[in-house]
Tab-separated table of C-alpha atoms in Angstrom:
chain	number	residue	atom	x	y	z
T	1	MET	CA	-25.422	-4.247	-25.017
T	2	GLN	CA	-23.858	-4.254	-21.568
T	3	ALA	CA	-24.481	-1.424	-19.097
T	4	TRP	CA	-23.401	-0.825	-15.519
T	5	ALA	CA	-24.569	1.852	-13.085
T	6	GLN	CA	-22.414	3.064	-10.221
T	7	GLN	CA	-23.850	4.128	-6.852
T	8	SER	CA	-21.837	7.344	-6.648
T	9	PRO	CA	-23.148	10.507	-8.354
T	10	THR	CA	-22.514	10.326	-12.083
T	11	ARG	CA	-20.582	13.058	-13.807
T	12	TYR	CA	-19.592	11.204	-16.962
T	13	ALA	CA	-21.616	8.845	-19.134
T	14	LEU	CA	-19.775	6.824	-21.779
T	15	VAL	CA	-21.282	4.895	-24.668
T	16	PHE	CA	-18.809	2.666	-26.510
T	17	ILE	CA	-19.480	2.065	-30.205
T	18	GLY	CA	-17.411	-0.616	-31.882
T	19	ASN	CA	-17.077	-4.143	-33.180
T	20	SER	CA	-15.944	-7.444	-31.653
T	21	ILE	CA	-12.785	-5.812	-30.305
T	22	THR	CA	-14.825	-3.350	-28.250
T	23	TYR	CA	-17.245	-6.117	-27.280
T	24	GLY	CA	-14.396	-8.292	-26.012
T	25	ALA	CA	-14.528	-11.283	-28.360
T	26	THR	CA	-12.239	-14.218	-27.424
T	27	LEU	CA	-12.083	-13.044	-23.794
T	28	ARG	CA	-13.247	-15.460	-21.118
T	29	SER	CA	-15.576	-12.857	-19.600
T	30	PRO	CA	-16.199	-9.822	-21.846
T	31	GLN	CA	-18.446	-8.285	-19.179
T	32	LYS	CA	-15.421	-8.086	-16.883
T	33	GLU	CA	-12.466	-7.915	-19.280
T	34	ALA	CA	-13.452	-5.966	-22.426
T	35	PRO	CA	-11.517	-2.770	-23.243
T	36	PRO	CA	-14.375	-0.446	-22.138
T	37	VAL	CA	-14.471	-2.188	-18.752
T	38	GLN	CA	-10.714	-1.764	-18.392
T	39	MET	CA	-10.885	1.911	-19.323
T	40	VAL	CA	-13.616	2.617	-16.790
T	41	LYS	CA	-11.749	0.740	-14.040
T	42	ILE	CA	-8.709	2.938	-14.598
T	43	LEU	CA	-10.729	6.148	-14.579
T	44	GLU	CA	-12.743	5.179	-11.500
T	45	ARG	CA	-9.528	4.520	-9.589
T	46	LYS	CA	-8.537	8.080	-10.451
T	47	GLY	CA	-11.778	9.511	-9.094
T	48	TYR	CA	-13.961	9.791	-12.195
T	49	PRO	CA	-17.649	9.070	-11.425
T	50	ILE	CA	-18.786	7.125	-14.499
T	51	ARG	CA	-21.711	5.184	-15.879
T	52	TYR	CA	-21.265	3.431	-19.199
T	53	ALA	CA	-22.662	1.075	-21.796
T	54	ASN	CA	-20.714	-1.191	-24.127
T	55	CYS	CA	-22.455	-1.243	-27.517
T	56	GLY	CA	-19.662	-3.150	-29.222
T	57	HIS	CA	-21.112	-5.718	-31.620
T	58	SER	CA	-19.178	-8.506	-33.321
T	59	GLY	CA	-18.830	-8.224	-37.093
T	60	SER	CA	-20.146	-4.676	-37.273
T	61	THR	CA	-19.103	-1.937	-39.683
T	62	THR	CA	-19.923	1.754	-39.844
T	63	ALA	CA	-22.811	0.747	-42.138
T	64	ASP	CA	-24.360	-1.347	-39.355
T	65	PHE	CA	-24.493	1.703	-37.081
T	66	LEU	CA	-26.115	4.013	-39.635
T	67	PRO	CA	-29.527	5.262	-38.460
T	68	ALA	CA	-31.140	4.257	-41.752
T	69	SER	CA	-29.982	0.642	-41.389
T	70	ASN	CA	-31.995	0.281	-38.168
T	71	ARG	CA	-29.586	-2.453	-37.054
T	72	LEU	CA	-27.441	-1.194	-34.206
T	73	PHE	CA	-28.294	2.512	-33.992
T	74	PRO	CA	-31.441	1.846	-31.880
T	75	LYS	CA	-29.303	0.034	-29.289
T	76	VAL	CA	-26.949	3.000	-29.112
T	77	MET	CA	-29.886	5.366	-28.581
T	78	GLN	CA	-31.336	3.092	-25.924
T	79	ALA	CA	-28.020	3.102	-24.082
T	80	ALA	CA	-27.566	6.860	-24.392
T	81	ASP	CA	-31.146	7.548	-23.297
T	82	SER	CA	-30.547	5.536	-20.141
T	83	LEU	CA	-27.407	7.535	-19.321
T	84	TYR	CA	-28.143	11.045	-20.595
T	85	ASP	CA	-29.173	13.555	-17.946
T	86	ALA	CA	-28.738	17.180	-16.985
T	87	GLY	CA	-25.278	17.874	-15.652
T	88	VAL	CA	-23.830	14.658	-17.070
T	89	GLU	CA	-21.099	14.751	-19.720
T	90	LEU	CA	-22.081	12.249	-22.423
T	91	LEU	CA	-19.233	10.874	-24.516
T	92	PHE	CA	-19.484	8.450	-27.405
T	93	SER	CA	-16.228	6.508	-27.701
T	94	ILE	CA	-15.989	5.154	-31.249
T	95	MET	CA	-13.591	2.625	-32.743
T	96	LEU	CA	-14.803	1.199	-36.041
T	97	GLY	CA	-13.028	0.224	-39.235
T	98	THR	CA	-11.703	-3.306	-38.817
T	99	ASN	CA	-14.676	-4.904	-40.551
T	100	ASP	CA	-15.091	-1.986	-42.966
T	101	SER	CA	-11.598	-2.789	-44.241
T	102	ALA	CA	-12.365	-6.431	-45.061
T	103	ALA	CA	-12.246	-7.456	-48.706
T	104	GLU	CA	-15.493	-9.377	-48.290
T	105	GLY	CA	-17.915	-10.518	-45.618
T	106	PRO	CA	-19.183	-7.729	-43.328
T	107	ALA	CA	-21.984	-5.318	-44.263
T	108	GLY	CA	-20.841	-2.847	-46.913
T	109	ALA	CA	-17.272	-4.149	-47.029
T	110	PRO	CA	-14.963	-3.182	-48.497
T	111	VAL	CA	-15.722	0.388	-47.429
T	112	ALA	CA	-13.785	3.103	-49.275
T	113	PRO	CA	-12.163	5.729	-47.036
T	114	GLU	CA	-14.475	8.492	-48.251
T	115	GLN	CA	-17.532	6.346	-47.526
T	116	TYR	CA	-16.116	5.462	-44.115
T	117	LYS	CA	-15.969	9.171	-43.316
T	118	ARG	CA	-19.499	9.784	-44.610
T	119	ASN	CA	-20.858	6.932	-42.532
T	120	LEU	CA	-19.209	8.191	-39.366
T	121	GLN	CA	-20.391	11.744	-40.030
T	122	LEU	CA	-23.976	10.500	-40.371
T	123	ILE	CA	-23.725	8.546	-37.130
T	124	ILE	CA	-22.206	11.500	-35.293
T	125	ASP	CA	-24.658	14.051	-36.692
T	126	SER	CA	-27.654	11.903	-35.813
T	127	LEU	CA	-26.492	11.337	-32.252
T	128	HIS	CA	-25.427	14.938	-31.732
T	129	GLN	CA	-28.812	16.168	-32.882
T	130	ARG	CA	-30.488	13.937	-30.302
T	131	TYR	CA	-27.924	14.678	-27.564
T	132	PRO	CA	-26.704	18.222	-28.292
T	133	ARG	CA	-24.320	18.408	-25.323
T	134	SER	CA	-22.544	15.195	-26.241
T	135	HIS	CA	-18.983	14.693	-27.458
T	136	PHE	CA	-17.419	12.047	-29.684
T	137	MET	CA	-13.958	10.540	-29.355
T	138	LEU	CA	-12.625	8.835	-32.487
T	139	HIS	CA	-10.027	6.101	-31.991
T	140	GLN	CA	-7.855	4.696	-34.745
T	141	PRO	CA	-8.805	1.050	-35.434
T	142	ILE	CA	-6.131	-1.308	-34.181
T	143	TRP	CA	-3.647	-3.392	-36.180
T	144	TYR	CA	-4.394	-6.933	-37.278
T	145	SER	CA	-2.050	-9.449	-38.893
T	146	PRO	CA	-1.915	-9.437	-42.720
T	147	ASN	CA	-2.992	-13.104	-42.898
T	148	THR	CA	-6.248	-12.449	-41.025
T	149	GLN	CA	-9.148	-14.422	-42.435
T	150	ASN	CA	-12.086	-16.055	-40.677
T	151	ARG	CA	-15.644	-15.969	-41.981
T	152	SER	CA	-14.574	-12.644	-43.500
T	153	VAL	CA	-11.545	-11.971	-45.687
T	154	TYR	CA	-9.122	-9.243	-44.532
T	155	LEU	CA	-5.525	-10.133	-45.500
T	156	GLU	CA	-2.916	-7.617	-46.658
T	157	GLU	CA	-5.432	-5.755	-48.798
T	158	GLY	CA	-7.627	-5.132	-45.787
T	159	LEU	CA	-4.762	-4.038	-43.577
T	160	LYS	CA	-3.698	-1.474	-46.169
T	161	ARG	CA	-7.267	-0.205	-46.476
T	162	LEU	CA	-7.572	0.001	-42.695
T	163	GLN	CA	-4.737	2.509	-42.576
T	164	THR	CA	-6.469	4.811	-45.068
T	165	TYR	CA	-9.203	5.438	-42.506
T	166	THR	CA	-7.085	7.379	-40.011
T	167	PRO	CA	-6.760	10.493	-42.238
T	168	GLN	CA	-10.560	10.452	-42.492
T	169	LEU	CA	-10.800	10.525	-38.707
T	170	GLU	CA	-8.529	13.557	-38.676
T	171	LEU	CA	-10.791	15.296	-41.189
T	172	LEU	CA	-13.845	14.607	-39.039
T	173	ILE	CA	-12.085	16.142	-36.055
T	174	LYS	CA	-10.996	19.162	-38.081
T	175	GLU	CA	-14.469	19.702	-39.525
T	176	ASN	CA	-16.308	19.270	-36.200
T	177	PRO	CA	-13.949	20.868	-33.664
T	178	GLU	CA	-16.598	21.750	-31.085
T	179	PHE	CA	-17.677	18.208	-30.278
T	180	VAL	CA	-15.442	15.637	-32.036
T	181	LEU	CA	-12.279	14.751	-30.109
T	182	LYS	CA	-9.070	12.996	-31.079
T	183	GLY	CA	-8.806	9.532	-29.602
T	184	ASP	CA	-6.003	7.005	-29.581
T	185	ARG	CA	-3.370	6.962	-32.326
T	186	LYS	CA	-0.661	4.942	-30.536
T	187	VAL	CA	-2.037	1.463	-29.977
T	188	PHE	CA	-1.877	0.418	-33.667
T	189	ALA	CA	1.920	0.540	-33.641
T	190	PHE	CA	2.079	-0.875	-30.115
T	191	PHE	CA	0.075	-3.968	-31.018
T	192	LYS	CA	1.927	-4.407	-34.311
T	193	LYS	CA	5.181	-4.759	-32.362
T	194	ASN	CA	3.732	-7.132	-29.754
T	195	PRO	CA	1.092	-9.412	-31.324
T	196	GLU	CA	2.060	-12.667	-29.593
T	197	LYS	CA	1.871	-11.066	-26.145
T	198	TYR	CA	-1.319	-9.051	-26.544
T	199	PHE	CA	-3.519	-10.974	-29.005
T	200	THR	CA	-5.487	-14.193	-28.873
T	201	PRO	CA	-3.947	-16.585	-31.435
T	202	GLU	CA	-6.610	-17.715	-33.903
T	203	LYS	CA	-6.285	-20.328	-36.638
T	204	ASN	CA	-7.120	-20.397	-40.324
T	205	PRO	CA	-5.738	-22.559	-43.174
T	206	SER	CA	-2.665	-20.312	-43.497
T	207	GLY	CA	-1.749	-20.674	-39.824
T	208	ILE	CA	-2.072	-18.373	-36.813
T	209	PHE	CA	-3.545	-14.901	-37.238
T	210	TYR	CA	-4.007	-12.016	-34.790
T	211	LEU	CA	-7.195	-9.971	-34.726
T	212	HIS	CA	-8.604	-9.783	-31.187
T	213	PRO	CA	-6.705	-8.603	-28.102
T	214	ASN	CA	-6.373	-11.127	-25.288
T	215	ALA	CA	-7.064	-10.181	-21.663
T	216	LEU	CA	-3.737	-8.371	-21.329
T	217	GLY	CA	-4.250	-6.658	-24.684
T	218	ALA	CA	-7.720	-5.520	-23.624
T	219	GLN	CA	-6.168	-3.965	-20.530
T	220	LYS	CA	-3.634	-2.141	-22.678
T	221	LEU	CA	-6.281	-0.908	-25.110
T	222	GLY	CA	-8.427	0.331	-22.234
T	223	ALA	CA	-5.399	2.130	-20.797
T	224	PHE	CA	-4.674	3.888	-24.096
T	225	TRP	CA	-8.312	4.985	-24.271
T	226	ALA	CA	-8.210	6.212	-20.671
T	227	ASP	CA	-5.136	8.328	-21.440
T	228	CYS	CA	-7.045	10.037	-24.245
T	229	PHE	CA	-10.062	10.652	-22.022
T	230	GLU	CA	-7.914	12.308	-19.355
T	231	LYS	CA	-6.588	14.818	-21.873
T	232	TYR	CA	-10.060	16.351	-22.177
T	233	PHE	CA	-11.897	15.577	-18.936
T	234	HIS	CA	-11.081	15.848	-15.235
T	235	PRO	CA	-12.437	14.072	-12.128
């Protein structure tokens, strides 16, 4: 978990929940280049007073963040506890699904779309009960190339499964309109059109695959997230 405190008065507190993409895997310095860092930089330049914590964890699925699993949920609570205060808007920014979609490897994978929704609802309900004034922004998981395979197996089957998760995000927003917000839905198509420019090339026996954004891709992802944030919150 990475957390940074700003000296100026805090109005917004952000906790980022995600996998290796949120963490900043393959970047030279995730602490300085990861998508959450890029998002916060953009918002701070626009006058948003922000404190944040990056709880992105490589290889994680929605199952890893379930309270009952006791794997990553305690770290999220620790981060939120350190940021939550009276008068501060607490937002959980969530992008999960890449590892859920894998055919084999990560915890619980492959995760059916209905189970994906149930897992996210449990995570959201548990956090909202503990932090009743909090909000949740659900981002569509980003594209990866259909030949993606490392220690886990994704491939075309996984990519197809990944795209069944977005309707479940829309249902969660519809069913929890008071505190669940619509996040990014544009970057999937953007990255699909520009993989060589915005992804770190990684190798497997079939050749080059694209899974993790490079430094420029992390900037773009952070910018897409910042655009979504600005639709709901003001400096």
